[in-house]
Amino acid sequence: MNREDIKEAVPSFLPGLSVETLTSLLGGFEALGVESRADLALVQEKDLEQFPVSAWFTDFRVKWEQMPAAIRKAVADQTRPSPGGRKEMIKAVVDQMLEHDPNPTRAMCHIIVCIVRDFLKSFADVERRGDVFGDGCYSLLQQIKTRVEYKNRKNTLARRCRERRPLTAVAEGARIMPKRPLDQYGCVRWCPAELPAGETEAALDEFKRQLPNIYWEEGTSGAEIAEPLMEKTFVIQRQYLNSVPAPAITGIKEEWPFLFSQRGLYYHFGLLTDISILIKMQDALNNKDSTVIQFCQELNPQPRIEETLANYEPEASDEAACILLLLMAYFKEPENAVKLETDSHPPKFQAASQSHQQEFQAASHSHLPKLQAASHSLLLKCPDRLSGVPRGPP
């Protein structure tokens, strides 16, 4: 029996066990014939009945008497607390949980189900019509877990790591990255320690020195050329960005100029989180478009939203552009915000700026053709309201 391997695996599905309980459980697994981590999948609940498998979170109860007065009143009156009151309640609940465990897992945080079940009208996720959305717990659970991560942001020893999906494409072009642990705020490579295979610290420092030279020669249009070097130096980028005190924006721009280009920033985010922003955005537009439109149709009258909906024709217009305009109207973004502006280049590249802009817009168009074409079609319907907004690629 690979005792150490199984000992590491057990807390992932039975978190919070005492040392005594875990030791007893390991002995029981050995008696059952469990020899490896894979054999744990064959263990049934009845096999564990002889062991006192319990944990702090099974009996956890929120100490409501320690909550702010506004929360106690909302709970008593079965009303929804203010955003500020809810935030204070989350802080208090997490502090109470941390008394039992320095970093509760997401499974432990499901004690939130009891809070929502007991005070449905105060904390459940509800739709506009008042119906409970899903199990009603999602947003509160997310806020609790985020607070736990925030409290442990400087305590790397207390963090728990869990595996993300096995293989995912980080960037467009189906570039496959290996799975990594999800260790901080949804990041899979928050503070990597291992250098790229075959590289040394001296080599990475040399790659870093080359990047400002490429930026000086090419501007942000050199992001594609710089991409291999940005990948190799990702480890020292994260070390620099995570340093204490945090570096100033001007310092980051001087040290890592390509992080301020669209391609460089998206690529860095892809390595950091194992998520492609462009693919994620397109998926969201495809999957949530009808929900957003329906939500806006049910809002109290708002001139900009009504005008956008009036100009939207389901058969002739693309939903993606309509969503973009509706979101801008809902969040009161200025109407001239749909613009693409190039950054300033060193003087020697002023003559090349127009060519760079065309290449940049062409690249964006290739990433999101549906959105670009849809925006062009829909925005042409509103020439007066959207004056000054580009109608498509130049």
Coordinates of C-alpha atoms in Angstrom, one line a residue:
M1 CA 0.0 0.0 0.0
N2 CA 1.4 3.4 -1.0
R3 CA 0.5 5.0 2.3
E4 CA 1.9 8.4 1.7
D5 CA 0.2 8.8 -1.7
I6 CA -3.1 7.8 -0.2
K7 CA -2.6 10.1 2.8
E8 CA -2.1 13.1 0.5
A9 CA -5.2 12.1 -1.5
V10 CA -7.7 11.6 1.3
P11 CA -8.1 15.3 2.3
S12 CA -9.2 16.2 -1.2
F13 CA -12.5 14.4 -0.7
L14 CA -12.6 14.2 3.2
P15 CA -11.2 17.6 4.2
G16 CA -10.6 18.7 7.7
L17 CA -9.9 15.3 9.3
S18 CA -8.0 15.2 12.6
V19 CA -4.6 13.4 12.6
E20 CA -6.2 10.6 14.7
T21 CA -9.1 10.1 12.3
L22 CA -6.9 10.1 9.3
T23 CA -4.5 7.6 10.8
S24 CA -7.5 5.3 11.7
L25 CA -8.9 5.7 8.2
L26 CA -5.6 4.8 6.6
G27 CA -5.6 1.6 8.6
G28 CA -9.1 0.8 7.5
F29 CA -8.2 1.4 3.8
E30 CA -5.3 -1.1 4.2
A31 CA -7.7 -3.7 5.7
L32 CA -10.1 -3.1 2.7
G33 CA -7.2 -3.8 0.3
V34 CA -6.7 -0.3 -1.0
E35 CA -3.2 -0.2 -2.4
S36 CA -3.1 3.0 -4.5
R37 CA -4.8 6.4 -5.0
A38 CA -6.8 4.9 -7.9
D39 CA -8.4 2.3 -5.5
L40 CA -10.0 5.1 -3.5
A41 CA -12.6 5.4 -6.2
L42 CA -13.8 1.9 -5.3
V43 CA -14.4 2.7 -1.7
Q44 CA -18.1 3.1 -0.8
E45 CA -19.8 5.0 2.0
K46 CA -20.8 1.9 3.9
D47 CA -17.1 1.0 4.0
L48 CA -16.5 4.1 6.2
E49 CA -19.3 3.6 8.7
Q50 CA -17.0 2.0 11.3
F51 CA -14.7 5.1 11.3
P52 CA -15.7 8.4 13.1
V53 CA -15.2 10.5 9.9
S54 CA -16.3 13.9 10.9
A55 CA -14.9 17.4 10.5
W56 CA -15.4 20.9 12.0
F57 CA -17.5 22.1 9.1
T58 CA -20.2 19.4 9.5
D59 CA -21.2 21.1 12.9
F60 CA -20.2 24.6 12.0
R61 CA -22.8 27.3 13.0
V62 CA -22.5 30.9 12.3
K63 CA -22.4 33.1 15.4
W64 CA -25.0 35.6 14.3
E65 CA -24.8 37.5 17.6
Q66 CA -21.3 38.6 16.4
M67 CA -22.7 40.0 13.1
P68 CA -23.1 43.7 12.4
A69 CA -26.5 45.2 13.6
A70 CA -27.6 45.7 10.0
I71 CA -27.2 42.0 9.1
R72 CA -29.0 40.9 12.3
K73 CA -31.9 43.2 11.4
A74 CA -32.0 41.9 7.7
V75 CA -32.0 38.3 8.9
A76 CA -34.7 39.0 11.5
D77 CA -36.9 40.9 8.9
Q78 CA -36.1 38.5 6.1
T79 CA -34.9 41.3 3.8
R80 CA -31.8 41.6 1.7
P81 CA -28.9 43.4 3.4
S82 CA -27.2 46.3 1.7
P83 CA -24.1 45.4 -0.4
G84 CA -21.9 46.9 2.4
G85 CA -23.7 44.9 5.0
R86 CA -23.3 41.7 3.0
K87 CA -19.6 42.4 2.6
E88 CA -19.2 42.8 6.4
M89 CA -21.2 39.6 6.9
I90 CA -18.8 37.7 4.6
K91 CA -15.8 39.0 6.4
A92 CA -17.3 37.9 9.7
V93 CA -18.2 34.4 8.5
V94 CA -14.7 33.8 7.0
D95 CA -13.1 35.0 10.2
Q96 CA -15.2 32.4 12.1
M97 CA -14.2 29.7 9.6
L98 CA -10.5 30.5 9.9
E99 CA -10.7 29.8 13.6
H100 CA -11.1 26.1 12.6
D101 CA -9.0 25.9 9.4
P102 CA -6.4 28.3 8.1
N103 CA -7.6 27.8 4.5
P104 CA -11.0 26.2 4.1
T105 CA -11.5 24.3 0.8
R106 CA -14.4 25.0 -1.5
A107 CA -16.0 21.8 -0.2
M108 CA -15.8 23.2 3.4
C109 CA -17.3 26.5 2.2
H110 CA -20.5 24.7 1.2
I111 CA -21.6 25.4 4.8
I112 CA -22.9 28.5 3.0
V113 CA -25.8 26.2 1.8
C114 CA -27.1 26.2 5.3
I115 CA -27.0 30.0 5.5
V116 CA -28.9 30.4 2.3
R117 CA -31.4 27.7 3.2
D118 CA -32.1 29.3 6.6
F119 CA -32.3 32.8 5.3
L120 CA -33.4 32.4 1.7
K121 CA -34.9 35.9 1.3
S122 CA -31.7 37.6 2.6
F123 CA -28.9 35.7 0.8
A124 CA -30.2 33.5 -2.1
D125 CA -29.4 34.3 -5.7
V126 CA -32.7 35.4 -7.2
E127 CA -33.8 36.3 -10.7
R128 CA -35.7 39.5 -11.6
R129 CA -39.1 37.8 -11.1
G130 CA -38.0 36.6 -7.6
D131 CA -37.3 33.0 -8.6
V132 CA -34.3 31.4 -6.9
F133 CA -31.5 31.0 -9.4
G134 CA -30.1 27.4 -9.3
D135 CA -29.4 26.4 -5.7
G136 CA -29.3 30.1 -4.7
C137 CA -25.8 29.7 -3.3
Y138 CA -23.4 30.4 -6.1
S139 CA -22.6 34.1 -5.6
L140 CA -22.3 33.9 -1.8
L141 CA -20.1 30.8 -2.1
Q142 CA -17.8 32.6 -4.6
Q143 CA -17.6 35.7 -2.3
I144 CA -16.7 33.5 0.7
K145 CA -14.0 31.6 -1.2
T146 CA -12.6 34.8 -2.6
R147 CA -12.4 36.3 0.9
V148 CA -10.6 33.1 2.1
E149 CA -8.0 33.5 -0.7
Y150 CA -7.6 37.2 0.1
K151 CA -6.9 36.4 3.8
N152 CA -4.3 33.9 2.7
R153 CA -2.7 36.0 -0.1
K154 CA 0.6 36.3 1.9
N155 CA 0.4 32.8 3.5
T156 CA 1.7 30.4 0.8
L157 CA 2.0 27.6 3.3
A158 CA -1.7 27.6 4.1
R159 CA -2.9 27.6 0.4
R160 CA -4.5 24.5 -1.0
C161 CA -4.0 23.6 -4.6
R162 CA -6.5 21.8 -6.8
E163 CA -6.1 20.6 -10.3
R164 CA -7.8 22.3 -13.2
R165 CA -9.0 20.5 -16.3
P166 CA -6.4 18.1 -17.7
L167 CA -5.5 19.9 -21.0
T168 CA -6.7 23.2 -22.4
A169 CA -5.8 25.5 -25.2
V170 CA -4.3 28.7 -23.8
A171 CA -4.3 30.8 -26.9
E172 CA -5.9 30.8 -30.3
G173 CA -4.3 28.3 -32.5
A174 CA -5.0 25.4 -30.0
R175 CA -1.6 25.7 -28.3
I176 CA -1.9 23.0 -25.6
M177 CA -0.6 23.7 -22.1
P178 CA -0.2 21.0 -19.4
K179 CA -2.5 21.1 -16.4
R180 CA -1.3 23.0 -13.3
P181 CA -2.6 23.6 -9.8
L182 CA -5.1 26.4 -9.3
D183 CA -3.3 28.2 -6.5
Q184 CA -4.4 31.9 -6.2
Y185 CA -7.5 33.8 -7.3
G186 CA -8.1 31.3 -10.1
C187 CA -4.5 31.5 -11.4
V188 CA -2.7 28.3 -12.4
R189 CA 0.7 29.9 -12.5
W190 CA 0.6 32.7 -9.9
C191 CA 4.2 32.4 -8.8
P192 CA 6.0 29.6 -10.7
A193 CA 9.3 28.5 -9.4
E194 CA 10.7 26.2 -12.1
L195 CA 12.7 27.7 -14.9
P196 CA 11.8 26.7 -18.5
A197 CA 13.5 23.4 -19.5
G198 CA 17.1 24.0 -20.5
E199 CA 17.2 27.6 -19.5
T200 CA 19.2 29.3 -16.7
E201 CA 18.6 32.5 -14.8
A202 CA 21.4 34.2 -16.8
A203 CA 19.7 33.2 -20.1
L204 CA 16.3 34.6 -18.9
D205 CA 18.0 37.9 -17.9
E206 CA 19.4 38.1 -21.4
F207 CA 16.0 37.4 -23.0
K208 CA 14.6 40.2 -20.7
R209 CA 17.2 42.7 -22.0
Q210 CA 16.2 41.9 -25.6
L211 CA 12.6 42.8 -25.1
P212 CA 12.9 46.6 -24.7
N213 CA 15.1 46.6 -27.8
I214 CA 12.5 44.8 -29.8
Y215 CA 9.9 47.3 -28.5
W216 CA 12.1 50.2 -29.4
E217 CA 12.5 48.9 -32.9
E218 CA 9.0 47.6 -33.6
G219 CA 6.7 49.2 -31.0
T220 CA 3.6 47.1 -30.0
S221 CA 3.6 45.5 -33.4
G222 CA 6.6 43.6 -32.3
A223 CA 4.5 41.6 -29.8
E224 CA 4.3 38.6 -32.1
I225 CA 8.1 38.6 -32.4
A226 CA 8.5 39.0 -28.7
E227 CA 6.0 36.3 -27.8
P228 CA 8.5 33.4 -27.5
L229 CA 10.7 35.5 -25.2
M230 CA 7.7 36.6 -23.1
E231 CA 6.9 32.9 -22.6
K232 CA 10.4 32.0 -21.6
T233 CA 10.6 34.9 -19.2
F234 CA 7.2 34.4 -17.6
V235 CA 8.7 33.1 -14.4
I236 CA 10.7 36.3 -13.8
Q237 CA 7.8 38.4 -14.9
R238 CA 5.7 36.9 -12.1
Q239 CA 8.5 37.4 -9.6
Y240 CA 8.7 41.0 -10.6
L241 CA 4.9 41.7 -10.5
N242 CA 4.5 39.8 -7.2
S243 CA 7.4 41.7 -5.5
V244 CA 6.8 43.6 -2.3
P245 CA 6.3 46.6 -2.4
A246 CA 4.5 46.3 -5.7
P247 CA 6.2 47.9 -8.6
A248 CA 4.8 51.2 -10.1
I249 CA 3.0 51.1 -13.4
T250 CA 5.7 53.2 -14.9
G251 CA 8.3 50.8 -13.8
I252 CA 6.4 47.8 -15.2
K253 CA 6.0 49.6 -18.5
E254 CA 9.8 50.2 -18.6
E255 CA 10.8 46.7 -17.6
W256 CA 8.1 44.7 -19.5
P257 CA 6.7 47.0 -22.3
F258 CA 4.9 44.2 -24.1
L259 CA 2.6 43.7 -21.2
F260 CA 1.0 46.9 -22.3
S261 CA 0.2 45.6 -25.8
Q262 CA -3.0 43.8 -26.4
R263 CA -1.3 40.6 -27.7
G264 CA 1.2 40.6 -24.9
L265 CA -1.3 41.2 -22.1
Y266 CA -3.7 38.5 -23.5
Y267 CA -0.8 36.0 -23.8
H268 CA 0.3 36.7 -20.2
F269 CA -3.2 36.3 -18.9
G270 CA -3.5 33.0 -20.9
L271 CA -0.3 31.6 -19.2
L272 CA -1.4 32.9 -15.8
T273 CA -5.0 31.5 -15.8
D274 CA -5.0 28.9 -18.6
I275 CA -7.9 30.9 -20.2
S276 CA -7.9 32.6 -23.5
I277 CA -9.7 36.0 -23.1
L278 CA -10.7 36.1 -26.8
I279 CA -12.2 32.6 -26.8
K280 CA -13.9 33.2 -23.5
M281 CA -15.4 36.4 -24.8
Q282 CA -16.7 34.8 -28.0
D283 CA -18.2 31.9 -26.0
A284 CA -19.9 34.4 -23.6
L285 CA -21.4 36.3 -26.5
N286 CA -22.6 33.0 -28.1
N287 CA -24.1 31.6 -24.9
K288 CA -25.4 34.6 -23.0
D289 CA -26.7 36.8 -25.8
S290 CA -30.4 36.0 -25.6
T291 CA -30.2 36.2 -21.7
V292 CA -28.8 39.7 -21.9
I293 CA -31.3 40.9 -24.4
Q294 CA -34.2 39.4 -22.5
F295 CA -32.9 41.1 -19.3
C296 CA -32.7 44.5 -20.9
Q297 CA -36.2 44.1 -22.4
E298 CA -37.6 43.6 -18.9
L299 CA -35.9 46.6 -17.3
N300 CA -37.7 49.8 -16.5
P301 CA -37.6 52.2 -19.5
Q302 CA -34.2 53.6 -20.2
P303 CA -33.8 55.7 -23.4
R304 CA -30.5 54.4 -24.6
I305 CA -31.5 50.8 -24.0
E306 CA -34.9 51.2 -25.6
E307 CA -33.3 52.9 -28.7
T308 CA -30.7 50.1 -29.1
L309 CA -33.5 47.4 -28.8
A310 CA -35.6 49.4 -31.3
N311 CA -32.8 49.3 -33.9
Y312 CA -32.1 45.6 -33.3
E313 CA -33.7 43.3 -35.9
P314 CA -33.2 39.6 -35.0
E315 CA -33.2 38.5 -38.6
A316 CA -30.9 41.2 -40.0
S317 CA -28.6 42.1 -37.1
D318 CA -26.1 40.1 -35.1
E319 CA -26.8 39.7 -31.4
A320 CA -23.2 40.3 -30.4
A321 CA -23.2 43.9 -31.5
C322 CA -26.5 44.5 -29.8
I323 CA -25.2 43.1 -26.6
L324 CA -22.2 45.3 -26.7
L325 CA -24.3 48.4 -27.1
L326 CA -26.8 47.3 -24.4
L327 CA -24.0 46.7 -21.9
M328 CA -22.6 50.1 -22.6
A329 CA -26.0 51.7 -22.1
Y330 CA -26.7 49.7 -18.9
F331 CA -23.4 50.6 -17.3
K332 CA -23.7 54.2 -18.6
E333 CA -20.5 54.0 -20.7
P334 CA -20.0 57.0 -23.1
E335 CA -21.4 56.4 -26.5
N336 CA -18.1 57.1 -28.2
A337 CA -16.3 54.4 -26.2
V338 CA -16.4 52.0 -29.2
K339 CA -13.2 53.2 -30.7
L340 CA -9.8 51.6 -31.4
E341 CA -6.9 53.9 -30.8
T342 CA -3.3 53.0 -31.4
D343 CA -0.7 53.7 -28.7
S344 CA 2.0 56.3 -29.3
H345 CA 5.3 55.1 -30.8
P346 CA 8.8 56.5 -30.6
P347 CA 9.3 59.3 -33.1
K348 CA 11.1 57.1 -35.6
F349 CA 8.0 55.0 -36.0
Q350 CA 5.4 57.8 -36.4
A351 CA 5.5 57.1 -40.2
A352 CA 4.7 53.4 -39.6
S353 CA 1.8 54.0 -37.1
Q354 CA -0.9 53.9 -39.8
S355 CA 0.4 50.6 -41.1
H356 CA 0.6 49.3 -37.5
Q357 CA -3.0 50.3 -36.8
Q358 CA -4.3 48.5 -39.8
E359 CA -2.4 45.3 -38.8
F360 CA -3.7 45.6 -35.3
Q361 CA -7.3 46.0 -36.4
A362 CA -6.9 43.1 -38.9
A363 CA -5.6 40.9 -36.1
S364 CA -8.5 41.9 -33.9
H365 CA -10.9 41.3 -36.7
S366 CA -9.5 37.8 -37.2
H367 CA -10.0 37.0 -33.5
L368 CA -13.6 38.2 -33.3
P369 CA -15.0 38.3 -36.8
K370 CA -18.6 37.9 -35.6
L371 CA -18.4 40.9 -33.3
Q372 CA -16.6 43.1 -35.7
A373 CA -19.0 42.4 -38.6
A374 CA -22.0 42.6 -36.4
S375 CA -20.9 45.9 -34.9
H376 CA -20.4 47.3 -38.4
S377 CA -23.9 46.2 -39.4
L378 CA -25.7 47.3 -36.4
L379 CA -23.9 50.6 -35.9
L380 CA -24.7 51.7 -39.4
K381 CA -28.3 51.6 -38.3
C382 CA -27.7 54.3 -35.7
P383 CA -25.6 56.9 -37.5
D384 CA -26.9 59.9 -35.5
R385 CA -26.5 58.3 -32.1
L386 CA -23.2 56.7 -32.7
S387 CA -21.5 59.4 -34.7
G388 CA -17.7 59.2 -34.5
V389 CA -17.8 55.4 -33.9
P390 CA -15.8 53.5 -36.6
R391 CA -18.1 51.5 -38.8
G392 CA -15.6 48.7 -39.3
P393 CA -12.0 48.1 -40.3
P394 CA -10.5 51.0 -42.3

